């Protein structure tokens, strides 16, 4: 089965290709000749993931999946959510985003949060959504130097280290993205593998 991952990140494509195995022909956006920026104008993770996958399916006639992720903080009614990448502004700077979040949470006792990933798959037969999440809390200050984004201030439930203090393998055991990917891969393998 041929399926496109709506990303330009060769690392993500290689990683996903290895998980899916040889019965899938996995392509990225460049492989199908898609050089334009995909639309991402919806107000939810579900909406954005679906919008990107549907765009590729409609314009390139290939089954496609796309992901969208965000950090949702309970005391801030789910902020930054879909705005996670540019929470503190257009510069999309992780330090600025974390500083703003810590500032907004200062004095608030509830520091519960979750990371959530949605993967939308659009095929000729219809649309499927796969969700992965990880519960945790926002730390009082940044800890660790690994990872990216909000990793230094997020500590998953049951752990005493932030995502930025974990190895990539450890993070992948519990991460929202890994959990959503597993659901997608299980579905594709059950549906298309022989
Ligand atoms: P994307 O949809 O995977 O590009 O994620 C959007 C934004 O959410 C990123 O730019 C980060 O700010 C944040 N984010 C998503 N996943 C993670 C994660 O695993 N660690 C830290 N930040 C994340």
PDB file of C-alpha atoms and ligand atoms in Angstrom:
ATOM      1  CA  UNK A   1       0.000   0.000   0.000  1.00  0.00           C
ATOM      2  CA  UNK A   2       1.238   3.497  -0.848  1.00  0.00           C
ATOM      3  CA  UNK A   3       0.712   6.078   1.862  1.00  0.00           C
ATOM      4  CA  UNK A   4       2.058   9.587   2.296  1.00  0.00           C
ATOM      5  CA  UNK A   5       3.134  11.097   5.623  1.00  0.00           C
ATOM      6  CA  UNK A   6       2.382  14.818   5.369  1.00  0.00           C
ATOM      7  CA  UNK A   7       5.770  15.979   6.564  1.00  0.00           C
ATOM      8  CA  UNK A   8       9.037  17.260   5.103  1.00  0.00           C
ATOM      9  CA  UNK A   9      11.077  15.875   7.975  1.00  0.00           C
ATOM     10  CA  UNK A  10      13.189  12.995   6.547  1.00  0.00           C
ATOM     11  CA  UNK A  11      13.916  11.721  10.060  1.00  0.00           C
ATOM     12  CA  UNK A  12      10.188  11.293  10.790  1.00  0.00           C
ATOM     13  CA  UNK A  13       9.643   9.514   7.455  1.00  0.00           C
ATOM     14  CA  UNK A  14      12.547   7.145   7.990  1.00  0.00           C
ATOM     15  CA  UNK A  15      11.426   6.323  11.523  1.00  0.00           C
ATOM     16  CA  UNK A  16       7.833   5.695  10.446  1.00  0.00           C
ATOM     17  CA  UNK A  17       8.958   3.653   7.413  1.00  0.00           C
ATOM     18  CA  UNK A  18      10.944   1.368   9.705  1.00  0.00           C
ATOM     19  CA  UNK A  19       7.935   0.851  11.981  1.00  0.00           C
ATOM     20  CA  UNK A  20       5.557   0.117   9.111  1.00  0.00           C
ATOM     21  CA  UNK A  21       7.796  -2.408   7.376  1.00  0.00           C
ATOM     22  CA  UNK A  22       8.294  -3.352   3.728  1.00  0.00           C
ATOM     23  CA  UNK A  23       4.648  -3.990   2.823  1.00  0.00           C
ATOM     24  CA  UNK A  24       4.069  -0.221   2.830  1.00  0.00           C
ATOM     25  CA  UNK A  25       5.492   2.288   0.382  1.00  0.00           C
ATOM     26  CA  UNK A  26       5.813   5.321   2.619  1.00  0.00           C
ATOM     27  CA  UNK A  27       6.451   8.687   0.985  1.00  0.00           C
ATOM     28  CA  UNK A  28       6.923  12.201   2.275  1.00  0.00           C
ATOM     29  CA  UNK A  29       5.572  15.395   0.738  1.00  0.00           C
ATOM     30  CA  UNK A  30       8.649  15.939  -1.455  1.00  0.00           C
ATOM     31  CA  UNK A  31       8.318  12.426  -2.953  1.00  0.00           C
ATOM     32  CA  UNK A  32       4.838  13.197  -4.284  1.00  0.00           C
ATOM     33  CA  UNK A  33       5.886  16.618  -5.621  1.00  0.00           C
ATOM     34  CA  UNK A  34       4.122  18.634  -2.932  1.00  0.00           C
ATOM     35  CA  UNK A  35       6.247  21.714  -2.255  1.00  0.00           C
ATOM     36  CA  UNK A  36       3.531  24.087  -1.065  1.00  0.00           C
ATOM     37  CA  UNK A  37       2.825  24.829   2.588  1.00  0.00           C
ATOM     38  CA  UNK A  38      -0.139  22.800   3.791  1.00  0.00           C
ATOM     39  CA  UNK A  39      -3.141  24.690   5.166  1.00  0.00           C
ATOM     40  CA  UNK A  40      -3.386  24.590   8.975  1.00  0.00           C
ATOM     41  CA  UNK A  41      -6.060  27.129   9.862  1.00  0.00           C
ATOM     42  CA  UNK A  42      -8.413  25.182  12.120  1.00  0.00           C
ATOM     43  CA  UNK A  43      -9.003  25.804  15.826  1.00  0.00           C
ATOM     44  CA  UNK A  44      -8.449  22.235  17.035  1.00  0.00           C
ATOM     45  CA  UNK A  45      -5.723  19.581  16.747  1.00  0.00           C
ATOM     46  CA  UNK A  46      -8.268  17.291  15.050  1.00  0.00           C
ATOM     47  CA  UNK A  47      -9.216  19.998  12.547  1.00  0.00           C
ATOM     48  CA  UNK A  48      -5.629  20.813  11.617  1.00  0.00           C
ATOM     49  CA  UNK A  49      -4.497  17.199  11.235  1.00  0.00           C
ATOM     50  CA  UNK A  50      -7.505  16.456   9.067  1.00  0.00           C
ATOM     51  CA  UNK A  51      -7.113  19.624   7.010  1.00  0.00           C
ATOM     52  CA  UNK A  52      -3.503  18.741   6.124  1.00  0.00           C
ATOM     53  CA  UNK A  53      -4.203  15.084   5.261  1.00  0.00           C
ATOM     54  CA  UNK A  54      -7.330  15.960   3.272  1.00  0.00           C
ATOM     55  CA  UNK A  55      -5.440  18.603   1.290  1.00  0.00           C
ATOM     56  CA  UNK A  56      -2.820  16.081   0.184  1.00  0.00           C
ATOM     57  CA  UNK A  57      -5.443  13.444  -0.627  1.00  0.00           C
ATOM     58  CA  UNK A  58      -7.509  15.908  -2.681  1.00  0.00           C
ATOM     59  CA  UNK A  59      -4.580  17.420  -4.603  1.00  0.00           C
ATOM     60  CA  UNK A  60      -2.331  14.381  -5.044  1.00  0.00           C
ATOM     61  CA  UNK A  61      -4.790  11.442  -5.007  1.00  0.00           C
ATOM     62  CA  UNK A  62      -2.763   9.445  -2.507  1.00  0.00           C
ATOM     63  CA  UNK A  63      -3.750   8.061   0.892  1.00  0.00           C
ATOM     64  CA  UNK A  64      -2.203  10.383   3.452  1.00  0.00           C
ATOM     65  CA  UNK A  65      -1.831  10.870   7.184  1.00  0.00           C
ATOM     66  CA  UNK A  66      -0.921  14.053   9.056  1.00  0.00           C
ATOM     67  CA  UNK A  67      -0.339  14.821  12.722  1.00  0.00           C
ATOM     68  CA  UNK A  68      -0.886  17.750  15.032  1.00  0.00           C
ATOM     69  CA  UNK A  69       0.163  17.949  18.684  1.00  0.00           C
ATOM     70  CA  UNK A  70      -0.137  20.353  21.571  1.00  0.00           C
ATOM     71  CA  UNK A  71       0.176  20.847  25.304  1.00  0.00           C
ATOM     72  CA  UNK A  72      -3.110  21.317  27.186  1.00  0.00           C
ATOM     73  CA  UNK A  73      -2.995  22.844  30.677  1.00  0.00           C
ATOM     74  CA  UNK A  74      -6.054  22.234  32.850  1.00  0.00           C
ATOM     75  CA  UNK A  75      -5.954  25.482  34.867  1.00  0.00           C
ATOM     76  CA  UNK A  76      -5.682  27.472  31.622  1.00  0.00           C
ATOM     77  CA  UNK A  77      -8.714  25.816  30.020  1.00  0.00           C
ATOM     78  CA  UNK A  78      -6.583  23.755  27.640  1.00  0.00           C
ATOM     79  CA  UNK A  79      -4.127  26.482  26.615  1.00  0.00           C
ATOM     80  CA  UNK A  80      -1.779  26.590  24.746  1.00  0.00           C
ATOM     81  CA  UNK A  81      -3.363  23.649  22.857  1.00  0.00           C
ATOM     82  CA  UNK A  82      -3.485  24.248  19.131  1.00  0.00           C
ATOM     83  CA  UNK A  83      -1.384  27.407  19.642  1.00  0.00           C
ATOM     84  CA  UNK A  84       1.476  25.526  21.351  1.00  0.00           C
ATOM     85  CA  UNK A  85       4.117  26.263  18.682  1.00  0.00           C
ATOM     86  CA  UNK A  86       3.480  30.020  18.662  1.00  0.00           C
ATOM     87  CA  UNK A  87       2.038  30.605  22.145  1.00  0.00           C
ATOM     88  CA  UNK A  88       4.295  33.603  22.885  1.00  0.00           C
ATOM     89  CA  UNK A  89       4.311  34.943  19.327  1.00  0.00           C
ATOM     90  CA  UNK A  90       5.219  34.506  15.702  1.00  0.00           C
ATOM     91  CA  UNK A  91       8.887  33.852  16.500  1.00  0.00           C
ATOM     92  CA  UNK A  92       7.868  30.306  17.574  1.00  0.00           C
ATOM     93  CA  UNK A  93      10.504  30.287  20.294  1.00  0.00           C
ATOM     94  CA  UNK A  94      10.393  27.452  22.822  1.00  0.00           C
ATOM     95  CA  UNK A  95      12.010  29.504  25.642  1.00  0.00           C
ATOM     96  CA  UNK A  96       9.513  32.322  25.172  1.00  0.00           C
ATOM     97  CA  UNK A  97       6.613  29.856  25.083  1.00  0.00           C
ATOM     98  CA  UNK A  98       7.728  28.151  28.315  1.00  0.00           C
ATOM     99  CA  UNK A  99       8.330  31.465  30.088  1.00  0.00           C
ATOM    100  CA  UNK A 100       4.845  32.684  29.186  1.00  0.00           C
ATOM    101  CA  UNK A 101       3.269  29.462  30.390  1.00  0.00           C
ATOM    102  CA  UNK A 102       5.172  29.512  33.700  1.00  0.00           C
ATOM    103  CA  UNK A 103       4.159  33.130  34.200  1.00  0.00           C
ATOM    104  CA  UNK A 104       0.472  32.401  33.530  1.00  0.00           C
ATOM    105  CA  UNK A 105       0.551  29.485  35.974  1.00  0.00           C
ATOM    106  CA  UNK A 106       2.333  31.303  38.772  1.00  0.00           C
ATOM    107  CA  UNK A 107       0.170  31.297  41.894  1.00  0.00           C
ATOM    108  CA  UNK A 108      -2.224  28.696  40.482  1.00  0.00           C
ATOM    109  CA  UNK A 109      -2.187  25.449  42.523  1.00  0.00           C
ATOM    110  CA  UNK A 110      -3.440  23.157  39.748  1.00  0.00           C
ATOM    111  CA  UNK A 111      -0.507  22.323  37.442  1.00  0.00           C
ATOM    112  CA  UNK A 112      -2.059  19.323  35.694  1.00  0.00           C
ATOM    113  CA  UNK A 113      -1.435  19.112  31.954  1.00  0.00           C
ATOM    114  CA  UNK A 114      -1.425  16.692  29.069  1.00  0.00           C
ATOM    115  CA  UNK A 115       0.302  16.440  25.733  1.00  0.00           C
ATOM    116  CA  UNK A 116      -2.021  15.257  22.990  1.00  0.00           C
ATOM    117  CA  UNK A 117      -1.393  14.131  19.412  1.00  0.00           C
ATOM    118  CA  UNK A 118      -3.990  13.584  16.736  1.00  0.00           C
ATOM    119  CA  UNK A 119      -3.138  11.703  13.547  1.00  0.00           C
ATOM    120  CA  UNK A 120      -5.672  11.963  10.727  1.00  0.00           C
ATOM    121  CA  UNK A 121      -5.599   9.370   7.944  1.00  0.00           C
ATOM    122  CA  UNK A 122      -7.483  10.081   4.714  1.00  0.00           C
ATOM    123  CA  UNK A 123      -7.959   7.155   2.336  1.00  0.00           C
ATOM    124  CA  UNK A 124     -10.355   6.525  -0.587  1.00  0.00           C
ATOM    125  CA  UNK A 125     -12.589   4.639   1.869  1.00  0.00           C
ATOM    126  CA  UNK A 126     -12.866   7.502   4.368  1.00  0.00           C
ATOM    127  CA  UNK A 127     -11.244   9.245   7.297  1.00  0.00           C
ATOM    128  CA  UNK A 128      -9.815   7.844  10.535  1.00  0.00           C
ATOM    129  CA  UNK A 129      -8.518   9.735  13.590  1.00  0.00           C
ATOM    130  CA  UNK A 130      -5.992   8.302  16.067  1.00  0.00           C
ATOM    131  CA  UNK A 131      -5.297   9.957  19.415  1.00  0.00           C
ATOM    132  CA  UNK A 132      -2.424   9.626  21.860  1.00  0.00           C
ATOM    133  CA  UNK A 133      -2.010  11.488  25.127  1.00  0.00           C
ATOM    134  CA  UNK A 134       0.202  11.576  28.193  1.00  0.00           C
ATOM    135  CA  UNK A 135      -0.861  13.059  31.531  1.00  0.00           C
ATOM    136  CA  UNK A 136       1.518  14.970  33.747  1.00  0.00           C
ATOM    137  CA  UNK A 137       2.248  18.271  35.424  1.00  0.00           C
ATOM    138  CA  UNK A 138       3.949  21.563  34.656  1.00  0.00           C
ATOM    139  CA  UNK A 139       7.069  21.940  36.812  1.00  0.00           C
ATOM    140  CA  UNK A 140       7.848  25.145  38.705  1.00  0.00           C
ATOM    141  CA  UNK A 141      10.984  25.664  36.599  1.00  0.00           C
ATOM    142  CA  UNK A 142      12.758  24.235  33.548  1.00  0.00           C
ATOM    143  CA  UNK A 143      14.718  21.021  34.059  1.00  0.00           C
ATOM    144  CA  UNK A 144      16.927  19.177  31.563  1.00  0.00           C
ATOM    145  CA  UNK A 145      18.348  19.910  28.154  1.00  0.00           C
ATOM    146  CA  UNK A 146      16.984  17.109  25.955  1.00  0.00           C
ATOM    147  CA  UNK A 147      13.968  17.056  23.681  1.00  0.00           C
ATOM    148  CA  UNK A 148      12.282  20.156  22.299  1.00  0.00           C
ATOM    149  CA  UNK A 149       9.373  22.515  22.846  1.00  0.00           C
ATOM    150  CA  UNK A 150       7.890  22.321  26.343  1.00  0.00           C
ATOM    151  CA  UNK A 151       9.879  19.217  27.381  1.00  0.00           C
ATOM    152  CA  UNK A 152      11.884  20.963  30.176  1.00  0.00           C
ATOM    153  CA  UNK A 153       8.708  21.943  32.067  1.00  0.00           C
ATOM    154  CA  UNK A 154       6.614  18.795  31.559  1.00  0.00           C
ATOM    155  CA  UNK A 155       6.895  15.848  33.949  1.00  0.00           C
ATOM    156  CA  UNK A 156       4.826  12.791  33.009  1.00  0.00           C
ATOM    157  CA  UNK A 157       2.739  11.097  35.707  1.00  0.00           C
ATOM    158  CA  UNK A 158       4.645   8.405  37.613  1.00  0.00           C
ATOM    159  CA  UNK A 159       8.057   9.930  36.853  1.00  0.00           C
ATOM    160  CA  UNK A 160      10.349  12.245  38.800  1.00  0.00           C
ATOM    161  CA  UNK A 161      12.078  13.661  35.717  1.00  0.00           C
ATOM    162  CA  UNK A 162      10.953  16.050  33.024  1.00  0.00           C
ATOM    163  CA  UNK A 163      10.716  14.942  29.392  1.00  0.00           C
ATOM    164  CA  UNK A 164      13.922  16.927  28.802  1.00  0.00           C
ATOM    165  CA  UNK A 165      15.743  14.808  31.407  1.00  0.00           C
ATOM    166  CA  UNK A 166      14.790  11.542  29.671  1.00  0.00           C
ATOM    167  CA  UNK A 167      16.474   9.751  26.794  1.00  0.00           C
ATOM    168  CA  UNK A 168      14.540   9.682  23.521  1.00  0.00           C
ATOM    169  CA  UNK A 169      13.816   5.986  24.095  1.00  0.00           C
ATOM    170  CA  UNK A 170      12.368   6.647  27.554  1.00  0.00           C
ATOM    171  CA  UNK A 171      10.212   9.493  26.283  1.00  0.00           C
ATOM    172  CA  UNK A 172       8.983   7.314  23.410  1.00  0.00           C
ATOM    173  CA  UNK A 173       7.713   4.721  25.866  1.00  0.00           C
ATOM    174  CA  UNK A 174       5.078   7.113  27.187  1.00  0.00           C
ATOM    175  CA  UNK A 175       4.812   9.993  24.757  1.00  0.00           C
ATOM    176  CA  UNK A 176       1.565  11.201  23.206  1.00  0.00           C
ATOM    177  CA  UNK A 177       3.090  11.002  19.718  1.00  0.00           C
ATOM    178  CA  UNK A 178       4.359   7.425  20.163  1.00  0.00           C
ATOM    179  CA  UNK A 179       0.932   6.351  21.450  1.00  0.00           C
ATOM    180  CA  UNK A 180      -0.918   7.887  18.484  1.00  0.00           C
ATOM    181  CA  UNK A 181       1.605   6.399  16.029  1.00  0.00           C
ATOM    182  CA  UNK A 182       1.118   2.947  17.554  1.00  0.00           C
ATOM    183  CA  UNK A 183      -2.649   3.170  16.969  1.00  0.00           C
ATOM    184  CA  UNK A 184      -2.130   4.254  13.353  1.00  0.00           C
ATOM    185  CA  UNK A 185       0.414   1.513  12.684  1.00  0.00           C
ATOM    186  CA  UNK A 186      -1.823  -1.173  14.260  1.00  0.00           C
ATOM    187  CA  UNK A 187      -4.693  -0.031  12.037  1.00  0.00           C
ATOM    188  CA  UNK A 188      -2.622   0.061   8.833  1.00  0.00           C
ATOM    189  CA  UNK A 189      -1.053  -3.314   9.499  1.00  0.00           C
ATOM    190  CA  UNK A 190      -4.368  -4.984  10.359  1.00  0.00           C
ATOM    191  CA  UNK A 191      -6.099  -3.440   7.362  1.00  0.00           C
ATOM    192  CA  UNK A 192      -3.471  -3.732   4.641  1.00  0.00           C
ATOM    193  CA  UNK A 193      -0.770  -6.217   5.606  1.00  0.00           C
ATOM    194  CA  UNK A 194      -0.903  -9.775   4.455  1.00  0.00           C
TER     195      UNK A 194
HETATM  196  P1  LIG B   1       3.573  19.535  16.274  1.00  0.00           P
HETATM  197  O1  LIG B   1       2.136  19.515  15.840  1.00  0.00           O
HETATM  198  O2  LIG B   1       4.124  18.156  16.504  1.00  0.00           O
HETATM  199  O3  LIG B   1       4.433  20.387  15.366  1.00  0.00           O
HETATM  200  O4  LIG B   1       3.608  20.250  17.722  1.00  0.00           O
HETATM  201  C1  LIG B   1       3.195  21.590  17.901  1.00  0.00           C
HETATM  202  C2  LIG B   1       3.888  22.198  19.094  1.00  0.00           C
HETATM  203  O5  LIG B   1       3.491  21.529  20.302  1.00  0.00           O
HETATM  204  C3  LIG B   1       5.403  22.086  19.078  1.00  0.00           C
HETATM  205  O6  LIG B   1       5.985  23.153  18.364  1.00  0.00           O
HETATM  206  C4  LIG B   1       5.744  22.170  20.565  1.00  0.00           C
HETATM  207  O7  LIG B   1       5.716  23.502  21.016  1.00  0.00           O
HETATM  208  C5  LIG B   1       4.579  21.421  21.202  1.00  0.00           C
HETATM  209  N1  LIG B   1       4.893  19.991  21.355  1.00  0.00           N
HETATM  210  C6  LIG B   1       4.330  18.958  20.686  1.00  0.00           C
HETATM  211  N2  LIG B   1       4.871  17.782  21.059  1.00  0.00           N
HETATM  212  C7  LIG B   1       5.802  18.082  21.997  1.00  0.00           C
HETATM  213  C8  LIG B   1       6.694  17.274  22.775  1.00  0.00           C
HETATM  214  O8  LIG B   1       6.779  16.043  22.662  1.00  0.00           O
HETATM  215  N3  LIG B   1       7.481  17.946  23.628  1.00  0.00           N
HETATM  216  C9  LIG B   1       7.441  19.299  23.785  1.00  0.00           C
HETATM  217  N4  LIG B   1       6.653  20.093  23.091  1.00  0.00           N
HETATM  218  C10 LIG B   1       5.818  19.482  22.194  1.00  0.00           C
END
